[in-house]
CSV table of C-alpha atoms in Angstrom, one decimal:
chain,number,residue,atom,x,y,z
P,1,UNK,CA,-21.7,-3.0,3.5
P,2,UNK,CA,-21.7,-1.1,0.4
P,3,UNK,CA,-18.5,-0.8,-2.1
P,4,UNK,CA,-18.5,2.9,-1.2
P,5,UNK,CA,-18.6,1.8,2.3
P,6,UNK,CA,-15.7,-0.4,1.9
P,7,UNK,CA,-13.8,2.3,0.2
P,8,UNK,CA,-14.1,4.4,3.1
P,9,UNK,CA,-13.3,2.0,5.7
P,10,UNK,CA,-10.4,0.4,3.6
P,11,UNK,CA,-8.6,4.2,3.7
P,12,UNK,CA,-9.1,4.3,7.4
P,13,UNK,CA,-8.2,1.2,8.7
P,14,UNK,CA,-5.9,-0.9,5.8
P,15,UNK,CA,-2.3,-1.2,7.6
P,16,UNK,CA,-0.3,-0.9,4.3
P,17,UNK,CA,-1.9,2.1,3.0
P,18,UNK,CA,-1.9,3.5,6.7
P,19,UNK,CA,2.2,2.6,6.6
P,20,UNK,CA,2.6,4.6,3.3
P,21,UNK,CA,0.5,7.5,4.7
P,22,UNK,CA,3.0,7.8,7.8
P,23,UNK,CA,6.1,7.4,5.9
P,24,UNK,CA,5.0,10.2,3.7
P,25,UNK,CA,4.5,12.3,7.1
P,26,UNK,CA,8.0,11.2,7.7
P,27,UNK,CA,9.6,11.8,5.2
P,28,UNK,CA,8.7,15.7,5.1
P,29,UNK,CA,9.1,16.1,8.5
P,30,UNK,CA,12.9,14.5,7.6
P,31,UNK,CA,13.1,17.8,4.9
P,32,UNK,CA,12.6,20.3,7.3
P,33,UNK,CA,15.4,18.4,9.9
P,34,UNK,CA,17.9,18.8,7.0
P,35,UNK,CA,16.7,22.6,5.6
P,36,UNK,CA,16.9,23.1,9.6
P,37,UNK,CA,20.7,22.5,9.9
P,38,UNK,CA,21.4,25.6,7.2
P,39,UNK,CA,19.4,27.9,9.2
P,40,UNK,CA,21.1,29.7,12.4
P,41,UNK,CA,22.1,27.4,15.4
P,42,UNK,CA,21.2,29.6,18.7
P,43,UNK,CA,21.6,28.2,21.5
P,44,UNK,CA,21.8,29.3,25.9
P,45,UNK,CA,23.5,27.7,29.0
P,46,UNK,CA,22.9,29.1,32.8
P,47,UNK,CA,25.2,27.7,35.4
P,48,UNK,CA,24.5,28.6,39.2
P,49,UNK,CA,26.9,26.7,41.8
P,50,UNK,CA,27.0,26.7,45.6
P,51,UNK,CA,30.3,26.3,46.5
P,52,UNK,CA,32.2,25.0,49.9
P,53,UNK,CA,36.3,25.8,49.6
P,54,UNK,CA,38.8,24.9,52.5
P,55,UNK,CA,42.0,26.3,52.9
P,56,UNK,CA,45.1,26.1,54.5
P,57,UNK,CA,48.0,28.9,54.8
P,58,UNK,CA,51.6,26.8,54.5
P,59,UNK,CA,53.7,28.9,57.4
P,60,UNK,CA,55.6,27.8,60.5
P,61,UNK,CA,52.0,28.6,62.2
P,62,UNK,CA,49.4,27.0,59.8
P,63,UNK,CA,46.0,28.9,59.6
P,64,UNK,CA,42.8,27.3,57.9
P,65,UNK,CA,39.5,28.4,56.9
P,66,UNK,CA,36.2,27.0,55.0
P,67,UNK,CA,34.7,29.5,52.6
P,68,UNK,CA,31.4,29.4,51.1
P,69,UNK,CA,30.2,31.1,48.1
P,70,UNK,CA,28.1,31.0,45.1
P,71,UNK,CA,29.1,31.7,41.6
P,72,UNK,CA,26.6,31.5,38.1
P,73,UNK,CA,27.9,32.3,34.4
P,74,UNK,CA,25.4,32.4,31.3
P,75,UNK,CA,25.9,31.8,28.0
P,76,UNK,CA,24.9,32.3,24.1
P,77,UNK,CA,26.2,30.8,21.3
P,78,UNK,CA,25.5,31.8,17.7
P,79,UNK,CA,26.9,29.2,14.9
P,80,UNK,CA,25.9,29.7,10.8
P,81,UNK,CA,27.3,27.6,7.8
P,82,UNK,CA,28.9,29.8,5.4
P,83,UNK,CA,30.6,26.9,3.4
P,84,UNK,CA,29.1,23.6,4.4
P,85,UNK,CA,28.8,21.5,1.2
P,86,UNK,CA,26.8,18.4,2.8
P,87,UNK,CA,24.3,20.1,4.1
P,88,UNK,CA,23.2,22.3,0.9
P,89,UNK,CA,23.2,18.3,-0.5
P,90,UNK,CA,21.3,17.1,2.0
P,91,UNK,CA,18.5,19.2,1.4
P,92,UNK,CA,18.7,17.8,-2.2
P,93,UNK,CA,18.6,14.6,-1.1
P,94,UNK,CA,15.8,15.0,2.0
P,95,UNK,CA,13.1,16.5,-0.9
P,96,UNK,CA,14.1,14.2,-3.7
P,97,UNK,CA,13.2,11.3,-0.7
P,98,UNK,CA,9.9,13.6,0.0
P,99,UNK,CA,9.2,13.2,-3.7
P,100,UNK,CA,10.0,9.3,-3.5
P,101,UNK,CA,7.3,8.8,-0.8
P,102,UNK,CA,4.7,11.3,-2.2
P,103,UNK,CA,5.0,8.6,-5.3
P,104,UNK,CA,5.1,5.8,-3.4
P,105,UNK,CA,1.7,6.9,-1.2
P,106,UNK,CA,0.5,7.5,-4.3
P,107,UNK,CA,1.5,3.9,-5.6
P,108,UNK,CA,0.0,2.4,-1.6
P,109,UNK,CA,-3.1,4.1,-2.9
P,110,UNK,CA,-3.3,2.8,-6.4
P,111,UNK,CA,-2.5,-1.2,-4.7
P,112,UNK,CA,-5.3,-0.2,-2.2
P,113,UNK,CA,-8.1,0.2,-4.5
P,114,UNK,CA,-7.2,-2.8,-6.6
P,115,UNK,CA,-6.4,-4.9,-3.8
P,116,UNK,CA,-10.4,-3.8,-2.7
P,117,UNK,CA,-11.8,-4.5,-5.9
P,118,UNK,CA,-10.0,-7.9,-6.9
P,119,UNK,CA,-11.1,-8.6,-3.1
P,120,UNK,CA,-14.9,-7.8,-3.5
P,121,UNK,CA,-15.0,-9.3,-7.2
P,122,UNK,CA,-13.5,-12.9,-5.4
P,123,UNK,CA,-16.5,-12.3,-2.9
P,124,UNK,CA,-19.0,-12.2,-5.5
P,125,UNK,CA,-17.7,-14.8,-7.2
P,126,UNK,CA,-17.5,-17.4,-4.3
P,127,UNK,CA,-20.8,-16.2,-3.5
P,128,UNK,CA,-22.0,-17.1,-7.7
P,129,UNK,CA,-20.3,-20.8,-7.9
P,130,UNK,CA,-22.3,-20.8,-3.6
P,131,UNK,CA,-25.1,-20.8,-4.9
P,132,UNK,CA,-25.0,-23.0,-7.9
P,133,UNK,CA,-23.2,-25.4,-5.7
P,134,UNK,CA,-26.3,-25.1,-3.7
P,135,UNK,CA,-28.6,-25.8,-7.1
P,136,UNK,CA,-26.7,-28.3,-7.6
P,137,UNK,CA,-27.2,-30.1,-4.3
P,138,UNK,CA,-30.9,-29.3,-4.6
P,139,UNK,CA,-31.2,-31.1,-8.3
P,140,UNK,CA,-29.0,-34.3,-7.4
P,141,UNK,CA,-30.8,-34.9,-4.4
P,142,UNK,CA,-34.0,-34.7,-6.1
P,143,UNK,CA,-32.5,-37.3,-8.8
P,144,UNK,CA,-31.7,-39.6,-5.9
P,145,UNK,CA,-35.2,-39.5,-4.2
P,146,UNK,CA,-36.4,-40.0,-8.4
P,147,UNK,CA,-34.2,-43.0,-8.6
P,148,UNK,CA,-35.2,-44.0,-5.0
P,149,UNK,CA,-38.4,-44.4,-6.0
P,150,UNK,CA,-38.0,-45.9,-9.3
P,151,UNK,CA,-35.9,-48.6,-7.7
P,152,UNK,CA,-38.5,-49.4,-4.9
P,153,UNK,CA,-40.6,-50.0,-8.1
P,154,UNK,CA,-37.8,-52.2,-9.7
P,155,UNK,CA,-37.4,-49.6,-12.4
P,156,UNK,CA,-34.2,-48.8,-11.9
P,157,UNK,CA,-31.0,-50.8,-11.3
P,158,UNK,CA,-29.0,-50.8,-8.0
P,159,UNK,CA,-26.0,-49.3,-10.0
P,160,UNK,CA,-28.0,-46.5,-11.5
P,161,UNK,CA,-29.4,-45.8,-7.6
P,162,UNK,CA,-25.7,-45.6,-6.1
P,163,UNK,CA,-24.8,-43.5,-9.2
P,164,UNK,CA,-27.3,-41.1,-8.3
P,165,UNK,CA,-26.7,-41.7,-4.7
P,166,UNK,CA,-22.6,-40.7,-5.7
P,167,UNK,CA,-23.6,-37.7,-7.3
P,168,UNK,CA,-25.8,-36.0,-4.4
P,169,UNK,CA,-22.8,-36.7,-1.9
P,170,UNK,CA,-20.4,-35.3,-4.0
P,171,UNK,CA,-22.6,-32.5,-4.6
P,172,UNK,CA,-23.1,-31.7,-1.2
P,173,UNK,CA,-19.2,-32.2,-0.5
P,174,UNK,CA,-18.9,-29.6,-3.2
P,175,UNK,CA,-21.3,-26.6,-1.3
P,176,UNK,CA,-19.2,-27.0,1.6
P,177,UNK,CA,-16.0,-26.6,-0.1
P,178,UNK,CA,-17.9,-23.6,-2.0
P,179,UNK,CA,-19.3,-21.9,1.8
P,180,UNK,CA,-15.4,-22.3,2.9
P,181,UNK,CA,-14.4,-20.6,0.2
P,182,UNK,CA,-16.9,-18.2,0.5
P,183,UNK,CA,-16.2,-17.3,4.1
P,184,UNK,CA,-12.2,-17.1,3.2
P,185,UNK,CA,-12.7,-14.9,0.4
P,186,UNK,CA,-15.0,-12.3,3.0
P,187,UNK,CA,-12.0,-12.8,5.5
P,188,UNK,CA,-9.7,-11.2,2.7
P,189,UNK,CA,-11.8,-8.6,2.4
P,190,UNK,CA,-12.2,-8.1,5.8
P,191,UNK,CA,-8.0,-7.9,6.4
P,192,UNK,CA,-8.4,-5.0,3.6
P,193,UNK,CA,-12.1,-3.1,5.2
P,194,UNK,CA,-11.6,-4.0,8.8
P,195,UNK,CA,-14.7,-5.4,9.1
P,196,UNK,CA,-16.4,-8.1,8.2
P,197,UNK,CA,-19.8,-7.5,6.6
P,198,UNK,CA,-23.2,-9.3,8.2
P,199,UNK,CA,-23.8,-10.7,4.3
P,200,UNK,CA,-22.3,-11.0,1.3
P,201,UNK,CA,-22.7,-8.6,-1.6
P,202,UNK,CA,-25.8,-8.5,-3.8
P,203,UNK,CA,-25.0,-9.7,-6.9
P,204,UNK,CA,-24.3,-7.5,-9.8
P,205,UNK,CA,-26.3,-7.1,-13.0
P,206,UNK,CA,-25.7,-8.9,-16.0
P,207,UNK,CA,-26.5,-5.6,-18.4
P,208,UNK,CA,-23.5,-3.8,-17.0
P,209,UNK,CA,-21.7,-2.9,-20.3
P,210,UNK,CA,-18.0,-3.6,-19.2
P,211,UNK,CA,-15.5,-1.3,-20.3
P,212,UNK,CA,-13.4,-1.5,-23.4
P,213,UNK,CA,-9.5,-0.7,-23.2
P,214,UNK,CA,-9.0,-1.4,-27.0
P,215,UNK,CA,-9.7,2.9,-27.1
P,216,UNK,CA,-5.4,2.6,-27.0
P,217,UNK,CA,-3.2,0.6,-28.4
P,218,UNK,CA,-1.2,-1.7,-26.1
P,219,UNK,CA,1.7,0.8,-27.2
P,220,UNK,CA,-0.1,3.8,-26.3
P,221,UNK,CA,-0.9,2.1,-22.8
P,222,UNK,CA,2.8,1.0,-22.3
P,223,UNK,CA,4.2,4.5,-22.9
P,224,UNK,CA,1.8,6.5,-20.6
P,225,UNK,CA,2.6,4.1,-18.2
P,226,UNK,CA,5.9,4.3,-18.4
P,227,UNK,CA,5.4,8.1,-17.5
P,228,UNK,CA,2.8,8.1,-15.1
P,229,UNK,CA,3.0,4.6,-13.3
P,230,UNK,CA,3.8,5.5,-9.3
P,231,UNK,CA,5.9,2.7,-8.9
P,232,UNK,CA,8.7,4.2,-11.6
P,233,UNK,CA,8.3,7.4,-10.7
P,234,UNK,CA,9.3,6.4,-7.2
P,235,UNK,CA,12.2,4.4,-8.2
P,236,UNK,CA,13.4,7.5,-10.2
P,237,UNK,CA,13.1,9.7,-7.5
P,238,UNK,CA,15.1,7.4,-5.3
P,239,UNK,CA,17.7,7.0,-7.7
P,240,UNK,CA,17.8,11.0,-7.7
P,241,UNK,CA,18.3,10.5,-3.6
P,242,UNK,CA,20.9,7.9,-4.0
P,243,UNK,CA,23.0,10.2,-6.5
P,244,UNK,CA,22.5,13.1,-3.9
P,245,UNK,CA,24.0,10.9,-1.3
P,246,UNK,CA,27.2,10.5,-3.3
P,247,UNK,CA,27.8,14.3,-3.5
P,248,UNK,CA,27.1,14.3,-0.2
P,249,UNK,CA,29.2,12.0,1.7
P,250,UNK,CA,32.0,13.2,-1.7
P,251,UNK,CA,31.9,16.6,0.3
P,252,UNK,CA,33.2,14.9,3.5
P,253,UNK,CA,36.0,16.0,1.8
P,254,UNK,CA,35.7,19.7,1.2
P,255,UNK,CA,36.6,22.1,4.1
P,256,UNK,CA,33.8,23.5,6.1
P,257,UNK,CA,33.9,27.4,7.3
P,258,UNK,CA,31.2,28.3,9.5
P,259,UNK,CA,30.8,31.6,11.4
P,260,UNK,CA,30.5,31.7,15.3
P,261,UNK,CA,29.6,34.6,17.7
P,262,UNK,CA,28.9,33.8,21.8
P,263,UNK,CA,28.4,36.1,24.5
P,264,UNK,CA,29.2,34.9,27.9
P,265,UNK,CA,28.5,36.3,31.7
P,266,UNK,CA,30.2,35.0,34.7
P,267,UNK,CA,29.9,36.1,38.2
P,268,UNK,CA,31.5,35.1,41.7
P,269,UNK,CA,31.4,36.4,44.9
P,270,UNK,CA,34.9,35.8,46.1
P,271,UNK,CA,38.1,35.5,44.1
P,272,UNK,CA,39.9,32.5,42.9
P,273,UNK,CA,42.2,32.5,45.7
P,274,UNK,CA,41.7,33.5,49.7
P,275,UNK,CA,41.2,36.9,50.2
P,276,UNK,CA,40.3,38.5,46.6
P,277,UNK,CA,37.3,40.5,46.0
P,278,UNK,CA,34.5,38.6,44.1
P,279,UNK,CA,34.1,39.8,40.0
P,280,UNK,CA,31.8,40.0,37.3
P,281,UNK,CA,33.2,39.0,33.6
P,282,UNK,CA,31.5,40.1,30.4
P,283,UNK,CA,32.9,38.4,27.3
P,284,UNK,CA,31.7,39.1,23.7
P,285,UNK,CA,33.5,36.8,20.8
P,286,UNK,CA,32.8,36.6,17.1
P,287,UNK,CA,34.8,34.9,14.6
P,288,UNK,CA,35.0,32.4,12.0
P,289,UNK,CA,36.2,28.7,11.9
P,290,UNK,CA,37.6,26.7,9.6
P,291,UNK,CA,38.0,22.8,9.6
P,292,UNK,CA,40.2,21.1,7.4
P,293,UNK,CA,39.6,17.0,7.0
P,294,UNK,CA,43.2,15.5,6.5
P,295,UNK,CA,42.8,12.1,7.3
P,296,UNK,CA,40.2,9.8,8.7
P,297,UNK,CA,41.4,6.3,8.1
P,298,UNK,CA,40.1,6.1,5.0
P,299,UNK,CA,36.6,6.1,6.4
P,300,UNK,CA,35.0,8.9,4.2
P,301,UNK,CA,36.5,6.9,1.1
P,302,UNK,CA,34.2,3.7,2.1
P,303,UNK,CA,31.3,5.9,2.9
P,304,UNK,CA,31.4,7.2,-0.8
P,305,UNK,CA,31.7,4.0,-1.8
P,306,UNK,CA,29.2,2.7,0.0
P,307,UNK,CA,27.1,5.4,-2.0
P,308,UNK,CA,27.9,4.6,-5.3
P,309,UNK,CA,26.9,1.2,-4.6
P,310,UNK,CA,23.7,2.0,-3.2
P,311,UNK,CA,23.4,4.2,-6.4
P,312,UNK,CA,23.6,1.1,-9.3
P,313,UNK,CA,21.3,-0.5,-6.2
P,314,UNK,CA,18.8,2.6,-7.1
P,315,UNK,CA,19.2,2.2,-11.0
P,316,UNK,CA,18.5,-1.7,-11.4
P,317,UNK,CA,15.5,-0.7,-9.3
P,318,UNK,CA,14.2,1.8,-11.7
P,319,UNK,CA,14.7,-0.9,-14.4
P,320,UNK,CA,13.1,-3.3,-12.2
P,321,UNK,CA,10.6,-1.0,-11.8
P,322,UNK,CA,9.8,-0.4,-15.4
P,323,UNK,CA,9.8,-4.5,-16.5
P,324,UNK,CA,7.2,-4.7,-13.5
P,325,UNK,CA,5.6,-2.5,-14.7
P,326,UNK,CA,5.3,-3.3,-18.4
P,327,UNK,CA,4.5,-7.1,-17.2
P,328,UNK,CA,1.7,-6.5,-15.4
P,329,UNK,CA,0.3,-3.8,-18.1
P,330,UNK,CA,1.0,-6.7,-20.9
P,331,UNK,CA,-1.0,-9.7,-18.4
P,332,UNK,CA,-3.8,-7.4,-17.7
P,333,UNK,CA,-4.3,-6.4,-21.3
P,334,UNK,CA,-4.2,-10.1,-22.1
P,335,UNK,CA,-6.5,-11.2,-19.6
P,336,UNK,CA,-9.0,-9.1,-20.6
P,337,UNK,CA,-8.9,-10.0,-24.1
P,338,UNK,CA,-9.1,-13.2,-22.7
P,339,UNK,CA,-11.8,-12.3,-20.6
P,340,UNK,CA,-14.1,-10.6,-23.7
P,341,UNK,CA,-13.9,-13.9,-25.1
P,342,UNK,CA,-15.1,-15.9,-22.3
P,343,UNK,CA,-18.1,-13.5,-22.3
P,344,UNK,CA,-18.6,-13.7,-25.6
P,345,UNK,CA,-18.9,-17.6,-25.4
P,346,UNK,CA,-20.5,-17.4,-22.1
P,347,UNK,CA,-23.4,-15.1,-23.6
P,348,UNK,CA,-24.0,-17.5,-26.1
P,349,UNK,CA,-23.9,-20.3,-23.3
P,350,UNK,CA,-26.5,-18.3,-21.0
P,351,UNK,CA,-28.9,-17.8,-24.7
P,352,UNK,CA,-28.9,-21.1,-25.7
P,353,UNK,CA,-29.5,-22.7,-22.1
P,354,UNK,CA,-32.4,-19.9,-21.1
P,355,UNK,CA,-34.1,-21.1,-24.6
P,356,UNK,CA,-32.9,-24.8,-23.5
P,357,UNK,CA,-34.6,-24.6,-20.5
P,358,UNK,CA,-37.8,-22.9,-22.0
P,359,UNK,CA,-38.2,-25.9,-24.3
P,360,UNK,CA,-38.2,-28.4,-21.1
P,361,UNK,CA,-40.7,-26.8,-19.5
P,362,UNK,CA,-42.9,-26.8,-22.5
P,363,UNK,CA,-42.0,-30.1,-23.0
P,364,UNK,CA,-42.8,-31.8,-19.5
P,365,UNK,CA,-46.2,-29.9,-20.2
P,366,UNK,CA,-46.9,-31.3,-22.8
P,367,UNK,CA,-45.5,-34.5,-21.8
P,368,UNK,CA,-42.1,-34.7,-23.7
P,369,UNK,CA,-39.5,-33.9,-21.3
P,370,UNK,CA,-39.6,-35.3,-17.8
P,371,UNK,CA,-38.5,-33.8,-14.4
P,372,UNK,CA,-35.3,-34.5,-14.6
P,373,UNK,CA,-34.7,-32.7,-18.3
P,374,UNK,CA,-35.7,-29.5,-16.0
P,375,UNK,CA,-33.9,-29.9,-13.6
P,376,UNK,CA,-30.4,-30.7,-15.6
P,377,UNK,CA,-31.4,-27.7,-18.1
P,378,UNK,CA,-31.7,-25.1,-14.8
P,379,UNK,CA,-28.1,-26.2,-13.8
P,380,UNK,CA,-27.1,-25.8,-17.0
P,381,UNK,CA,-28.5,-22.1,-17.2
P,382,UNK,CA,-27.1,-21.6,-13.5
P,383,UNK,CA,-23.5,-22.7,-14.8
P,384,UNK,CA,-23.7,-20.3,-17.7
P,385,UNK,CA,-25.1,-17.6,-15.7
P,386,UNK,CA,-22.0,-18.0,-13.2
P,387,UNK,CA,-19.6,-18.4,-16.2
P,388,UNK,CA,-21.2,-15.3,-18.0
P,389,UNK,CA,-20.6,-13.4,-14.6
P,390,UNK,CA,-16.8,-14.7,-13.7
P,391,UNK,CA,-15.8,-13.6,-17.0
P,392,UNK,CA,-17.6,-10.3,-16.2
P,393,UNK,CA,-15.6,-10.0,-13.0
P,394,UNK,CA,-12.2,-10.6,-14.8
P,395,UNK,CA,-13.0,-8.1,-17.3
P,396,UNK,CA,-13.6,-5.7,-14.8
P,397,UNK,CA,-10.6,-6.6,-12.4
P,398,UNK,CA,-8.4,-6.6,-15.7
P,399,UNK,CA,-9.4,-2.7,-16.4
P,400,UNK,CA,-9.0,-1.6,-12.9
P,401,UNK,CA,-5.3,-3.3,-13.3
P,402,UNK,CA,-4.9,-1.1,-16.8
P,403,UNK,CA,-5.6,1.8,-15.0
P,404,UNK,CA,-3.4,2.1,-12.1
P,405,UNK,CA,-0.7,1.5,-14.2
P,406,UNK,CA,-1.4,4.7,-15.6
P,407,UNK,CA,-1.8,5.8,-12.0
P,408,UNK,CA,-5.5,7.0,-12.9
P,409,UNK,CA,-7.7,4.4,-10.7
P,410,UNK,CA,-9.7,6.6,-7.8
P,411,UNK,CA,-12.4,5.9,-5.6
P,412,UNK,CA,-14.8,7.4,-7.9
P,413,UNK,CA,-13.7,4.3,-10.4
P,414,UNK,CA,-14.8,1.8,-7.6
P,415,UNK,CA,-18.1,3.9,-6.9
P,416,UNK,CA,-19.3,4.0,-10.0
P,417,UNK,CA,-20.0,0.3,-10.0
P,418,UNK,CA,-22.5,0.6,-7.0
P,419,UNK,CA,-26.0,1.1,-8.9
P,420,UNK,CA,-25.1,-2.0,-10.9
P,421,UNK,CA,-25.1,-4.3,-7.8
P,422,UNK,CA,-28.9,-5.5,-7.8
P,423,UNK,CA,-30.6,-7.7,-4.9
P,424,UNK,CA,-29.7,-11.6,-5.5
């Protein structure tokens, strides 16, 4: 599986970005409800009735009768706010809400992509300290079977044998705890892709220039992100929808006047009483109404209240919002400082042990050095190589995190690390 590949199937089948994308849909389907309700109501009823009536005649001689007969009456029914404060402020409210889910989509996308790379990076790591811990199992166990030896040929002392012994076991207990972690770290990525892929990633080259954020200030990165960071601008936009939701349930107050027509059809075949003739009644009506709120047990004072409360709710979560924000900018900016100097120290590291590992070699050639001073100097280069690359990772990871609190981390950020992954 490729990182462009895990993009793609991290869109499609990650729950929490899927959850975003359908309160989104939601959320604009919940506008056109609410700009709905200010449009014309129109509405129709048809009633048809069979109907069995038995009478009696109160005399000295009673008579009865049964009477059957069928009666139907239609109906239309035409209602239009004129004056209807709540509902104009709903429609505030519903597109302030839209714009509060547009941001916070936007935001599920941002978390998804970082989420995806902090995920892969962990792979790759667990994968680097795999396969040193598999070096390292390689190089103690030869130093055992080396001090085997020597101490079948009274070389070596029994202590010096069971150190060496001591060091291969814990060096194999070490590659197992390495695989484990290994094979957790592609489950994460697998609750993010879906899928699990059939191998780990290859591993990525140790020319890629790693990107410097130091182009802006911290400042300069604080304030744009202050602007631009999905998260606030979500939190404002709810804070917009919780003011809206005091003028509207504040208008619970106000009268309402809405304007009504109806037209209304009813037929029967006999009259209302024994012995009429049947009719047919055409009714046409228009008129306006007006409803007054006088009292309602103090119920539409507690909703308003209710609002206002969930309004300072919606502003400490705009400040909340920003602090977040600005703390997560500030450890990601320090982390990657921290970061460039772990590389810097980890390139000297991998230099000094690639030319430390040249000099045993040319040394057990010409008879210096021994086995064993090649051995130890590979691990060594191996441990630099994985430090050198962690610090990489971070450095990477730590930029990513810069950028989507700008709100400015795409796909396209993720993809353009692909032709720096190289075969292992």
């Amino acid at each position: 599986m490729t990182l462009q590949e895990s993009v793609r199937l991290a869109r499609q089948t990650d729950p929490q970005f899927l959850s975003a994308q359908a309160i989104y849909v939601a959320s604009l389907e919940r506008s056109k409800q609410v700009f709905g309700a200010l449009l014309p109501q129109l509405s129709a009823s048809i009633n048809k009735g069979a109907n069995q009536r038995n009478y009696e005649t109160k005399k000295a001689t009673s008579d009865s009768a049964d009477d059957s007969y069928s009666s139907n009456s239609r109906q239309l029914n035409l209602t239009q706010h004129v004056w209807h404060s709540a509902s104009r402020v709903a429609v505030n409210q519903a597109n302030a809400a839209a714009a509060q889910a547009a941001f916070q989509l936007a935001l599920a996308e941002q978390d998804l992509r970082l989420r995806l790379a902090i995920a892969w990076f962990d792979v790759m790591h667990a994968q680097d300290v795999n396969a040193f811990s598999l070096q390292q199992t390689n190089a103690n166990k030869n130093q055992w079977e080396q001090a085997r030896r020597a101490a079948g040929n009274g070389l070596v002392s029994i202590p010096v044998l069971e150190e060496a012994r001591t060091k291969y076991d814990q060096a194999v207990a070490d590659q197992s705890s390495a695989e484990n972690e290994l094979r957790s770290k592609l489950a994460a990525l697998e609750q993010i892709t879906g899928w699990l892929p059939s191998s780990p990633p290859m591993a990525f080259s140790t020319d890629y220039p790693a990107p410097d954020p130091r182009s802006q200030s911290l400042e300069q990165w604080l304030e744009k992100a202050d602007l631009n960071h999905p998260a606030i601008l979500a939190a404002s936009n709810g804070l917009e929808a919780a003011n809206e939701e005091v003028n509207k349930q504040s208008a619970g107050h106000e009268p309402t006047l809405e304007a009504t027509a109806s037209y209304a059809r009813n037929a029967q075949n006999v009259g209302s009483f024994p012995g009429q003739n049947g009719y047919l009644i055409r009714q046409w009506t228009i008129g306006l109404q007006l409803t007054i709120p006088l009292y309602s047990g103090g119920t539409q004072k507690a909703k308003v209240g209710e609002a206002e409360a969930l309004r300072d709710k919606a502003m400490h979560d705009v400040e909340a919002a920003r602090r977040n924000t600005k703390l997560s900018l500030k450890q990601a900016w320090f982390a990657w400082h921290a970061g460039f100097a772990r590389q810097t120290a980890a390139l000297q590291s991998h230099k000094f042990t690639t030319l430390a590992l040249q000099a045993a070699r040319k040394g057990k050639t010409s008879g210096v050095k021994t086995e064993l001073d090649v051995l130890q100097a590979q691990q060594q280069l191996s441990n630099a190589l994985k430090d050198l690359q962690k610090s990489r990772y971070d450095m990477i990871t730590n930029y990513l995190k810069l950028k989507s609190t700008q709100g400015e981390l795409t796909d396209t950020d993720l993809t353009a690390l692909e032709p720096w992954f190289i075969p292992n």
